[in-house]
Coordinates of C-alpha atoms in Angstrom, one line a residue:
Chain A
M1 CA 47.3 -7.3 123.4
E2 CA 49.2 -8.3 120.3
K3 CA 51.8 -11.0 120.7
I4 CA 55.3 -10.0 119.7
I5 CA 56.6 -12.5 117.2
S6 CA 60.4 -12.9 117.0
Y7 CA 62.1 -13.2 113.6
D8 CA 63.0 -16.9 114.3
E9 CA 59.3 -17.7 114.8
T10 CA 58.4 -16.6 111.3
I11 CA 60.8 -19.1 109.8
S12 CA 59.5 -22.6 109.1
P13 CA 61.0 -25.4 111.3
E14 CA 62.7 -27.0 108.2
L15 CA 64.5 -23.8 107.5
T16 CA 65.6 -23.3 111.1
E17 CA 66.9 -26.9 111.1
R18 CA 68.8 -26.3 107.9
K19 CA 70.2 -23.0 109.2
N20 CA 71.3 -24.6 112.5
K21 CA 72.8 -27.6 110.7
Y22 CA 74.9 -25.6 108.3
L23 CA 76.0 -23.0 110.9
N24 CA 77.0 -25.8 113.4
A25 CA 78.9 -27.6 110.6
I26 CA 80.8 -24.4 109.6
L27 CA 81.6 -23.6 113.3
I28 CA 83.0 -27.1 113.8
L29 CA 84.9 -27.2 110.5
S30 CA 86.4 -23.8 111.4
A31 CA 87.7 -25.3 114.7
I32 CA 89.2 -28.2 112.8
T33 CA 90.7 -25.8 110.2
I34 CA 92.6 -24.0 113.0
M35 CA 94.3 -27.3 114.0
S36 CA 95.1 -28.0 110.4
V37 CA 96.7 -24.5 110.0
F38 CA 98.8 -25.3 113.2
F39 CA 100.0 -28.6 111.6
Y40 CA 100.4 -27.7 108.0
G41 CA 100.7 -23.9 107.8
M42 CA 99.0 -21.2 105.9
R43 CA 98.6 -23.4 102.8
V44 CA 95.5 -24.9 104.4
L45 CA 93.8 -21.5 104.4
Q46 CA 94.9 -20.7 100.9
L47 CA 93.5 -24.0 99.6
M48 CA 90.3 -23.5 101.6
A49 CA 89.8 -20.0 100.2
V50 CA 90.2 -21.3 96.6
A51 CA 87.8 -24.2 97.3
I52 CA 85.1 -22.0 98.8
L53 CA 85.4 -19.5 96.0
V54 CA 85.2 -22.2 93.3
S55 CA 82.3 -23.9 95.1
F56 CA 80.4 -20.6 95.5
V57 CA 80.8 -19.6 91.8
S58 CA 80.0 -23.1 90.4
D59 CA 77.0 -23.4 92.7
Y60 CA 75.7 -20.0 91.6
I61 CA 76.1 -20.8 87.9
C62 CA 74.2 -24.1 88.5
V63 CA 71.5 -22.2 90.3
L64 CA 71.2 -19.8 87.3
F65 CA 71.0 -22.8 85.0
S66 CA 68.1 -24.2 87.0
G67 CA 66.1 -21.1 86.3
K68 CA 66.5 -19.5 89.8
F69 CA 68.4 -16.3 90.5
R70 CA 69.4 -16.8 94.1
F71 CA 70.4 -19.5 96.4
E72 CA 67.8 -21.2 98.6
K73 CA 67.4 -19.6 102.0
Y74 CA 70.0 -20.7 104.5
D75 CA 71.7 -23.0 101.9
F76 CA 75.3 -22.7 103.0
S77 CA 76.2 -26.1 101.5
S78 CA 78.7 -24.5 99.1
V79 CA 80.8 -23.3 102.0
T80 CA 80.5 -26.5 104.1
H81 CA 81.1 -28.8 101.2
A82 CA 84.2 -26.9 100.1
M83 CA 85.5 -27.0 103.7
I84 CA 84.9 -30.7 104.0
I85 CA 86.6 -31.5 100.7
T86 CA 89.6 -29.4 101.6
L87 CA 90.0 -30.9 105.0
L88 CA 89.8 -34.5 103.6
M89 CA 92.8 -33.9 101.3
P90 CA 96.5 -34.0 102.2
A91 CA 98.1 -30.6 102.7
T92 CA 100.4 -31.1 99.6
V93 CA 97.5 -31.7 97.2
E94 CA 97.8 -29.7 94.0
V95 CA 95.2 -26.9 93.5
Y96 CA 93.8 -28.4 90.3
A97 CA 92.9 -31.6 92.2
L98 CA 91.1 -29.7 94.8
V99 CA 89.3 -27.5 92.2
A100 CA 88.3 -30.6 90.3
A101 CA 86.9 -32.2 93.4
V102 CA 84.8 -29.1 94.3
L103 CA 83.5 -28.8 90.7
V104 CA 82.5 -32.5 90.5
S105 CA 80.9 -32.2 93.9
S106 CA 78.8 -29.2 92.8
V107 CA 78.1 -29.8 89.1
I108 CA 77.8 -33.6 89.1
A109 CA 76.8 -34.8 92.5
K110 CA 74.7 -31.9 93.8
H111 CA 72.8 -29.7 91.3
P112 CA 71.6 -32.4 88.8
F113 CA 69.6 -33.9 91.6
G114 CA 68.1 -30.7 92.7
G115 CA 70.5 -29.4 95.3
A116 CA 72.2 -30.5 98.6
D117 CA 68.9 -31.6 100.2
K118 CA 68.1 -34.0 97.4
A119 CA 71.4 -35.4 96.4
I120 CA 71.5 -39.2 96.3
F121 CA 75.2 -39.4 97.1
S122 CA 77.1 -37.3 99.5
P123 CA 78.5 -34.5 97.2
P124 CA 81.8 -34.0 99.0
A125 CA 82.4 -37.8 99.0
V126 CA 81.8 -37.9 95.2
G127 CA 84.2 -35.0 94.7
V128 CA 87.0 -36.4 96.8
A129 CA 86.5 -39.9 95.3
F130 CA 86.8 -38.5 91.8
S131 CA 90.0 -36.6 92.6
A132 CA 91.5 -39.6 94.5
I133 CA 90.9 -41.8 91.4
C134 CA 92.3 -39.2 89.0
W135 CA 95.4 -38.3 91.0
S136 CA 95.8 -41.2 93.4
E137 CA 99.6 -40.6 93.9
Q138 CA 98.7 -37.2 95.6
F139 CA 96.5 -39.0 98.0
M140 CA 98.9 -41.8 98.8
K141 CA 101.9 -39.5 99.6
L142 CA 100.9 -37.9 102.9
P143 CA 103.0 -35.0 104.3
V144 CA 104.4 -35.2 107.8
P145 CA 102.9 -32.4 110.1
F146 CA 105.0 -29.3 110.5
T147 CA 107.0 -29.9 107.3
T148 CA 104.6 -28.5 104.7
Y149 CA 105.0 -25.3 102.8
S150 CA 102.9 -22.4 101.6
T151 CA 102.5 -21.5 98.0
T152 CA 105.4 -19.0 98.2
E153 CA 107.9 -21.4 99.7
N154 CA 110.0 -24.2 98.3
A155 CA 108.1 -27.6 98.0
A156 CA 111.4 -29.5 98.4
V157 CA 111.4 -29.2 102.2
V158 CA 108.3 -31.3 102.6
Q159 CA 108.7 -34.8 104.1
F160 CA 106.3 -37.5 103.1
S161 CA 105.4 -40.7 104.9
A162 CA 103.0 -43.6 104.7
G163 CA 99.8 -43.1 106.8
P164 CA 98.8 -45.5 109.6
S165 CA 96.3 -47.2 107.3
S166 CA 99.0 -48.2 104.8
I167 CA 101.1 -49.6 107.7
L168 CA 98.2 -51.5 109.2
K169 CA 97.4 -53.0 105.8
L170 CA 100.8 -54.5 105.7
G171 CA 100.3 -55.9 109.2
G172 CA 102.8 -53.5 110.8
M173 CA 102.5 -51.3 113.9
P174 CA 102.5 -47.6 113.2
K175 CA 105.2 -45.9 115.3
I176 CA 103.0 -43.2 116.7
D177 CA 102.6 -42.3 120.4
Y178 CA 99.0 -42.4 121.7
I179 CA 99.4 -38.8 122.7
D180 CA 100.3 -37.9 119.1
V181 CA 97.3 -39.8 118.0
L182 CA 95.2 -37.7 120.3
L183 CA 96.9 -34.5 119.1
G184 CA 96.8 -35.5 115.5
K185 CA 100.6 -35.4 115.0
F186 CA 100.7 -38.1 112.3
C187 CA 100.2 -38.3 108.5
G188 CA 96.7 -38.0 107.1
G189 CA 94.2 -35.6 105.5
M190 CA 94.5 -32.0 106.7
G191 CA 91.6 -32.1 109.1
T192 CA 91.2 -35.8 109.8
T193 CA 93.9 -36.6 112.3
C194 CA 93.4 -34.6 115.5
M195 CA 91.4 -37.1 117.5
L196 CA 90.9 -34.9 120.5
V197 CA 89.4 -32.0 118.6
L198 CA 87.4 -34.4 116.4
A199 CA 86.0 -36.1 119.6
C200 CA 85.0 -32.8 121.0
C201 CA 83.4 -31.8 117.7
L202 CA 81.5 -35.1 117.6
L203 CA 80.1 -34.6 121.1
Y204 CA 79.1 -31.0 120.2
L205 CA 77.3 -32.0 117.0
L206 CA 75.6 -34.9 118.8
S207 CA 74.5 -32.7 121.6
R208 CA 73.1 -30.1 119.1
K209 CA 71.4 -33.0 117.2
S210 CA 73.1 -31.8 114.0
I211 CA 74.2 -35.3 113.3
H212 CA 72.4 -38.7 113.9
G213 CA 73.9 -40.5 116.9
S214 CA 72.3 -43.7 115.6
V215 CA 74.4 -43.7 112.4
V216 CA 77.7 -42.6 114.1
L217 CA 77.6 -44.8 117.2
T218 CA 76.5 -48.0 115.3
T219 CA 79.3 -47.6 112.7
L220 CA 81.8 -46.8 115.5
A221 CA 80.6 -49.9 117.4
V222 CA 80.8 -52.2 114.4
V223 CA 84.4 -51.1 113.4
A224 CA 85.5 -51.1 117.1
V225 CA 84.3 -54.7 117.6
W226 CA 86.1 -55.8 114.5
A227 CA 89.3 -53.9 115.4
F228 CA 89.3 -55.4 118.9
C229 CA 88.3 -59.0 118.0
F230 CA 90.3 -59.3 114.8
P231 CA 93.4 -57.0 115.2
R232 CA 95.5 -56.5 112.2
I233 CA 98.5 -55.9 114.5
E234 CA 99.3 -59.3 116.0
G235 CA 98.5 -59.5 119.7
E236 CA 97.9 -55.8 120.1
R237 CA 94.1 -55.4 120.4
V238 CA 94.1 -52.0 122.1
A239 CA 96.7 -50.6 119.6
S240 CA 94.7 -52.0 116.7
L241 CA 91.5 -50.4 118.1
I242 CA 93.2 -47.0 118.4
F243 CA 94.9 -46.9 115.1
E244 CA 91.9 -48.3 113.1
M245 CA 89.7 -45.6 114.7
S246 CA 92.1 -42.8 114.0
S247 CA 93.3 -43.7 110.5
D248 CA 91.8 -43.2 107.1
A249 CA 89.6 -40.1 108.0
F250 CA 87.2 -42.5 109.7
V251 CA 85.8 -40.2 112.4
F252 CA 85.8 -37.1 110.2
G253 CA 84.0 -39.0 107.4
L254 CA 81.4 -40.3 109.9
M255 CA 80.7 -36.8 111.1
F256 CA 80.5 -34.9 107.9
L257 CA 79.9 -37.4 105.1
A258 CA 77.7 -40.1 106.6
N259 CA 75.2 -37.6 108.0
E260 CA 74.0 -35.8 104.8
P261 CA 70.3 -35.3 105.4
S262 CA 69.4 -36.5 101.9
T263 CA 71.4 -39.7 102.1
T264 CA 70.5 -40.9 105.6
P265 CA 67.4 -43.1 106.4
K266 CA 64.5 -41.4 108.0
T267 CA 63.7 -43.8 110.9
R268 CA 66.1 -44.5 113.8
S269 CA 66.1 -48.3 113.2
G270 CA 66.8 -47.6 109.5
R271 CA 69.7 -45.4 110.5
M272 CA 71.1 -48.1 112.8
F273 CA 70.8 -50.6 109.9
F274 CA 72.6 -48.1 107.7
G275 CA 75.3 -47.7 110.3
V276 CA 75.9 -51.5 110.4
I277 CA 76.1 -51.6 106.5
L278 CA 78.5 -48.6 106.6
G279 CA 80.6 -50.2 109.3
V280 CA 80.9 -53.4 107.3
L281 CA 81.9 -51.5 104.2
V282 CA 84.5 -49.4 106.1
I283 CA 86.0 -52.7 107.3
I284 CA 86.1 -54.1 103.8
F285 CA 87.8 -50.9 102.4
K286 CA 90.2 -50.9 105.3
I287 CA 91.3 -54.5 104.5
F288 CA 91.1 -54.5 100.7
G289 CA 91.0 -50.8 99.7
V290 CA 93.9 -49.4 97.6
V291 CA 93.0 -45.7 97.4
N292 CA 92.9 -43.2 100.3
P293 CA 90.6 -42.2 102.0
G294 CA 88.7 -45.5 102.1
I295 CA 85.8 -44.1 104.1
V296 CA 84.7 -42.0 101.1
Y297 CA 84.1 -45.1 98.9
A298 CA 82.4 -46.9 101.8
I299 CA 80.0 -44.0 102.2
L300 CA 79.3 -43.8 98.5
I301 CA 78.3 -47.5 98.4
A302 CA 76.3 -47.2 101.7
D303 CA 74.4 -44.3 100.3
V304 CA 72.8 -46.7 97.7
F305 CA 71.3 -48.6 100.7
A306 CA 70.0 -45.5 102.5
I307 CA 66.5 -45.5 101.2
P308 CA 65.9 -49.3 101.4
C309 CA 67.4 -49.3 104.9
D310 CA 64.1 -47.9 106.4
K311 CA 62.2 -50.7 104.6
Y312 CA 64.6 -53.4 105.7
A313 CA 64.6 -52.1 109.3
L314 CA 60.8 -52.0 109.4
Y315 CA 60.6 -55.5 108.0
I316 CA 63.1 -56.8 110.5
T317 CA 61.4 -55.1 113.5
E318 CA 58.0 -56.5 112.4
R319 CA 59.5 -60.0 112.1
V320 CA 61.1 -59.7 115.5
D321 CA 57.9 -58.3 117.0
S322 CA 55.8 -61.2 115.5
L323 CA 58.4 -63.7 116.8
V324 CA 58.2 -62.2 120.3
D325 CA 54.4 -62.3 120.2
K326 CA 54.5 -65.9 119.1
I327 CA 56.8 -66.8 122.0
K328 CA 54.6 -64.9 124.4
E329 CA 51.5 -66.8 123.1
R330 CA 53.3 -70.1 123.5
T331 CA 54.4 -69.4 127.1
N332 CA 50.8 -68.2 127.9
S333 CA 49.3 -71.3 126.4
N334 CA 51.7 -73.5 128.5
E335 CA 50.6 -71.6 131.6
K336 CA 46.8 -71.7 130.8
P337 CA 46.0 -75.2 132.1
A338 CA 47.4 -74.4 135.5
G339 CA 45.4 -71.1 135.5
K340 CA 42.2 -73.0 134.7
V341 CA 42.7 -75.3 137.6
K342 CA 43.4 -72.3 139.8
G343 CA 40.4 -70.5 138.5
G344 CA 38.3 -73.7 138.9
E345 CA 39.5 -74.0 142.5
A346 CA 38.6 -70.4 143.1
N347 CA 35.2 -70.8 141.6
D348 CA 34.6 -73.8 143.7
Chain B
M1 CA 47.8 -18.6 67.8
T2 CA 51.0 -18.7 65.8
K3 CA 52.7 -22.1 65.5
T4 CA 56.3 -22.7 66.6
F5 CA 59.0 -23.9 64.2
Y6 CA 58.6 -27.4 65.7
Q7 CA 54.9 -27.5 65.3
R8 CA 55.1 -26.3 61.7
H9 CA 57.7 -29.0 60.8
K10 CA 56.4 -31.7 63.1
K11 CA 56.3 -34.3 60.3
L12 CA 59.9 -33.8 59.4
F13 CA 60.9 -33.9 63.1
D14 CA 58.9 -37.1 63.6
L15 CA 60.6 -38.7 60.5
T16 CA 64.1 -37.8 61.7
D17 CA 63.2 -38.5 65.3
G18 CA 66.0 -41.1 65.9
L19 CA 68.7 -38.6 64.9
F20 CA 68.4 -36.3 67.9
L21 CA 65.1 -35.9 69.8
G22 CA 64.4 -39.6 70.0
N23 CA 68.0 -40.7 70.0
T24 CA 68.7 -44.4 70.7
V25 CA 71.2 -43.7 73.5
L26 CA 70.3 -40.3 74.9
E27 CA 66.5 -40.4 74.8
R28 CA 65.7 -44.1 75.1
G29 CA 68.7 -45.3 77.0
L30 CA 69.4 -48.3 74.7
V31 CA 72.7 -49.7 73.6
L32 CA 74.4 -48.0 76.5
A33 CA 77.2 -50.5 77.2
P34 CA 79.5 -49.9 74.2
V35 CA 79.1 -46.1 74.6
V36 CA 79.9 -46.1 78.3
V37 CA 82.6 -48.7 78.5
A38 CA 84.3 -49.1 75.1
S39 CA 84.2 -45.7 73.6
Y40 CA 87.1 -44.1 75.5
N41 CA 88.8 -42.7 72.4
Y42 CA 87.8 -41.5 68.9
E43 CA 89.0 -44.6 67.0
S44 CA 87.3 -47.2 69.2
S45 CA 84.1 -45.1 69.0
H46 CA 84.4 -44.9 65.2
V47 CA 84.9 -48.6 64.9
L48 CA 82.0 -49.4 67.2
G49 CA 79.8 -46.8 65.5
L50 CA 80.5 -48.1 62.0
A51 CA 79.9 -51.7 63.1
F52 CA 76.6 -50.8 64.7
M53 CA 75.5 -48.9 61.6
A54 CA 76.3 -51.8 59.3
I55 CA 75.0 -54.6 61.4
T56 CA 71.8 -52.9 62.5
F57 CA 70.9 -51.4 59.2
V58 CA 71.4 -54.5 57.1
T59 CA 69.9 -56.8 59.7
V60 CA 66.6 -54.9 60.1
L61 CA 66.4 -54.4 56.3
I62 CA 66.6 -58.2 55.8
A63 CA 64.4 -58.8 58.7
S64 CA 61.6 -56.7 57.1
F65 CA 61.2 -59.5 54.5
I66 CA 60.6 -62.2 57.1
P67 CA 56.9 -63.2 57.1
K68 CA 54.9 -62.1 60.2
S69 CA 53.2 -65.5 60.3
I70 CA 56.3 -66.9 62.1
P71 CA 55.9 -66.5 65.9
Y72 CA 57.7 -63.6 67.5
S73 CA 59.9 -65.7 69.7
L74 CA 61.3 -67.5 66.6
R75 CA 61.5 -64.2 64.6
A76 CA 63.7 -62.7 67.3
I77 CA 66.1 -65.6 67.1
I78 CA 66.2 -65.4 63.3
Y79 CA 67.0 -61.6 63.5
T80 CA 69.9 -62.3 65.8
M81 CA 71.1 -65.1 63.5
I82 CA 71.0 -62.7 60.5
A83 CA 72.9 -60.1 62.6
C84 CA 75.6 -62.8 63.3
L85 CA 75.9 -63.4 59.6
V86 CA 76.2 -59.7 58.9
F87 CA 78.8 -59.4 61.7
V88 CA 81.3 -61.7 60.0
P89 CA 82.0 -59.6 56.9
T90 CA 81.6 -56.4 59.0
A91 CA 84.3 -57.5 61.5
Y92 CA 86.5 -58.7 58.6
L93 CA 86.4 -55.3 56.8
L94 CA 86.9 -53.3 60.0
N95 CA 89.8 -55.5 60.9
L96 CA 91.4 -54.7 57.6
A97 CA 90.8 -51.0 58.0
Y98 CA 91.5 -50.6 61.8
P99 CA 93.5 -53.7 62.9
S100 CA 94.4 -52.5 66.4
S101 CA 91.1 -50.9 67.3
V102 CA 89.0 -54.1 66.6
M103 CA 91.1 -55.9 69.2
K104 CA 90.8 -53.0 71.7
V105 CA 87.0 -52.8 71.7
G106 CA 86.9 -56.5 72.5
V107 CA 83.7 -58.2 73.3
F108 CA 81.6 -55.1 72.7
L109 CA 81.9 -55.6 68.9
P110 CA 80.3 -59.1 68.7
L111 CA 77.8 -58.0 71.4
L112 CA 76.3 -55.6 68.9
V113 CA 74.5 -58.5 67.1
A114 CA 72.1 -58.6 70.0
N115 CA 71.5 -54.9 70.4
S116 CA 68.1 -53.6 71.4
L117 CA 67.3 -52.0 68.0
I118 CA 67.5 -55.4 66.3
V119 CA 65.8 -57.5 69.0
V120 CA 63.1 -55.2 70.4
K121 CA 62.8 -52.0 68.3
S122 CA 62.7 -53.8 64.9
E123 CA 59.3 -55.3 65.9
S124 CA 57.9 -52.5 67.9
R125 CA 58.8 -49.6 65.6
F126 CA 60.6 -50.2 62.3
L127 CA 58.7 -53.2 60.9
K128 CA 55.4 -51.4 61.5
K129 CA 56.2 -48.8 59.0
K130 CA 56.3 -48.8 55.2
K131 CA 59.7 -49.6 53.6
P132 CA 60.8 -46.1 52.5
H133 CA 59.8 -44.6 55.9
M134 CA 61.4 -47.5 57.7
I135 CA 64.7 -47.0 55.9
I136 CA 64.8 -43.3 56.6
D137 CA 63.9 -43.9 60.3
L138 CA 66.4 -46.7 60.6
L139 CA 69.1 -44.5 59.0
C140 CA 68.3 -41.7 61.4
H141 CA 68.6 -44.1 64.4
V142 CA 71.9 -45.6 63.4
L143 CA 73.3 -42.2 62.5
G144 CA 72.1 -40.8 65.8
F145 CA 73.9 -43.6 67.6
Y146 CA 77.1 -42.9 65.6
I147 CA 77.0 -39.2 66.4
V148 CA 76.6 -39.9 70.2
I149 CA 79.3 -42.5 70.4
I150 CA 81.7 -40.4 68.4
T151 CA 81.0 -37.3 70.6
V152 CA 81.5 -39.3 73.8
G153 CA 84.7 -40.9 72.5
A154 CA 86.1 -37.6 71.3
I155 CA 85.3 -35.8 74.6
R156 CA 86.9 -38.6 76.6
E157 CA 90.0 -38.7 74.4
I158 CA 90.5 -34.9 74.5
F159 CA 90.2 -34.5 78.2
A160 CA 91.7 -37.8 79.3
S161 CA 94.6 -38.2 77.0
G162 CA 95.0 -34.7 75.6
S163 CA 94.7 -35.9 72.0
L164 CA 92.2 -36.4 69.2
M165 CA 92.4 -39.3 66.7
G166 CA 95.7 -40.2 68.4
N167 CA 97.3 -36.8 67.6
P168 CA 98.3 -34.6 70.6
I169 CA 96.3 -31.3 70.5
G170 CA 98.2 -29.4 73.2
V171 CA 95.8 -30.0 76.2
K172 CA 98.1 -29.9 79.2
F173 CA 95.6 -30.5 81.9
T174 CA 94.2 -34.1 81.6
I175 CA 91.7 -36.0 83.7
P176 CA 92.7 -39.7 83.5
A177 CA 89.6 -40.9 85.2
L178 CA 87.6 -40.0 82.1
L179 CA 88.9 -43.3 80.6
L180 CA 87.0 -45.2 83.2
P181 CA 83.4 -46.4 82.6
F182 CA 81.9 -44.2 85.3
S183 CA 82.9 -41.1 83.4
G184 CA 81.1 -42.5 80.4
F185 CA 77.9 -42.6 82.4
I186 CA 78.4 -39.0 83.5
I187 CA 79.0 -37.7 80.0
V188 CA 76.0 -39.7 78.6
G189 CA 74.0 -38.3 81.5
F190 CA 74.8 -34.7 80.7
L191 CA 74.2 -35.2 77.0
A192 CA 70.8 -36.9 77.8
A193 CA 69.9 -34.0 80.0
F194 CA 70.7 -31.6 77.2
V195 CA 68.5 -33.5 74.7
K196 CA 65.7 -33.7 77.3
R197 CA 65.9 -29.9 77.8
I198 CA 65.6 -29.3 74.0
N199 CA 62.8 -31.8 73.8
N200 CA 60.9 -30.0 76.5
A201 CA 61.6 -26.6 75.0
L202 CA 60.3 -27.7 71.6
K203 CA 57.3 -29.7 72.7
N204 CA 56.1 -27.5 75.5
P205 CA 57.1 -24.0 74.4
K206 CA 56.6 -21.1 76.8
P207 CA 53.8 -18.7 75.5
R208 CA 55.1 -15.5 74.1
F209 CA 54.3 -12.2 75.8
N210 CA 51.7 -11.1 73.3
E211 CA 50.1 -14.6 73.3
E212 CA 49.5 -14.7 77.0
E213 CA 46.8 -12.1 76.7

């Protein structure tokens, strides 16, 4: 009897993995977009539509330039990258800054290296970093939720405020309720503030194995230990921990920028090593960074170490193993004389 | 099999290699620093390009008269010393012609005395050729550098400041980050990719339909 083969079985595991990864990312990003629309109005959707359109067209032109006539199968990177870039930006960002970020991400960071699976730097991070350097004033002025406008309304009604990261940098205590932190009712990038939704999305992506727990949890642990042990708010360890975690697009960046398949190490120990490096860089940018969002620059620098991380991790584990073996040998050699006597007694 | 235009004129292409296909910056990746960092507008690029042309051309020309019996390590030092001597009148003349730009390019102007064409390529390429060939090759190389640095400077000035040669040209949308060195790398990267593509197309042409059979 002939075995019935389902459609999914005919697809290679790599393609299935790619399809699942992108579809999961789009699903999660859509959930975050809904929250952003609630906070900042329909302008979020307008910006996202523009970003996706520009990303799709520029990607297709690049694909044509590379001599192909269609996208690779299940390559939805143009949609996911456009969504990530949009959600990282403040709701009042000008359309040209968003379009420039999407174009740089696609034309400079993605296609010259052979596509999303081969990029050496996270393409959305490159795009956002470029825009933030060019028009830094737009990234420093963060709109207060529920005061933004659509393209048809008057921009004068918008209220701006400093984000928690700027207040923390000055050693101040952000005046935000913990409930508001959970619900995302504070200034920041469009999709980077709602901690409750982001936590649920993180758990979902971890359970679906769409992102690497080793990178995310190691980085979270490094930053959490730093925030708790060396609080920037004097005498407020818990508050420091909460605000450091929720500011500067930290969790969002970890979920969507630090887990690009082409820029993460292949082994688990390598990824943990990468997470430690990323955590240290995030701390450095939180303390000394002058441009928002700092996580983007930390990830771009950490990406440079992604490939050597596997090698370093292997080297360190080998050294640790050999050290453990040596210690075991020494303890065995110390026990041997007693064993001989025992053995001797037994033989006798 | 019919020969392509490149194959028919290969000798001419080889002679003028430094101008485009074997460009100092775009094909070989040499003398990158002034192009990436200091050529952020047309005038700075023009000053650096002129200085490079004068210093490199005169130095290598004089260096071709130095006997080969002197050890290479000493010859390299002598070449750089000649370049330093050539630099003095070059900087003086440029300072007269473009007083503000010479100050703006800063350390990248004196650094040209130790550029790779003088220190490395003079021995490995130029001094191996006969004088007339060497002069043409050298001219092509320095002209190639000038074309690239001017192109990069003009692109950066147009899109970062909305002007060319200091005159506004009505570009309303500007990208200030193009003035930063990382943008220089990106522009040089794209130009290099363009040269590589043309190189590949000329040197490995696709067979025509009637030739495949």
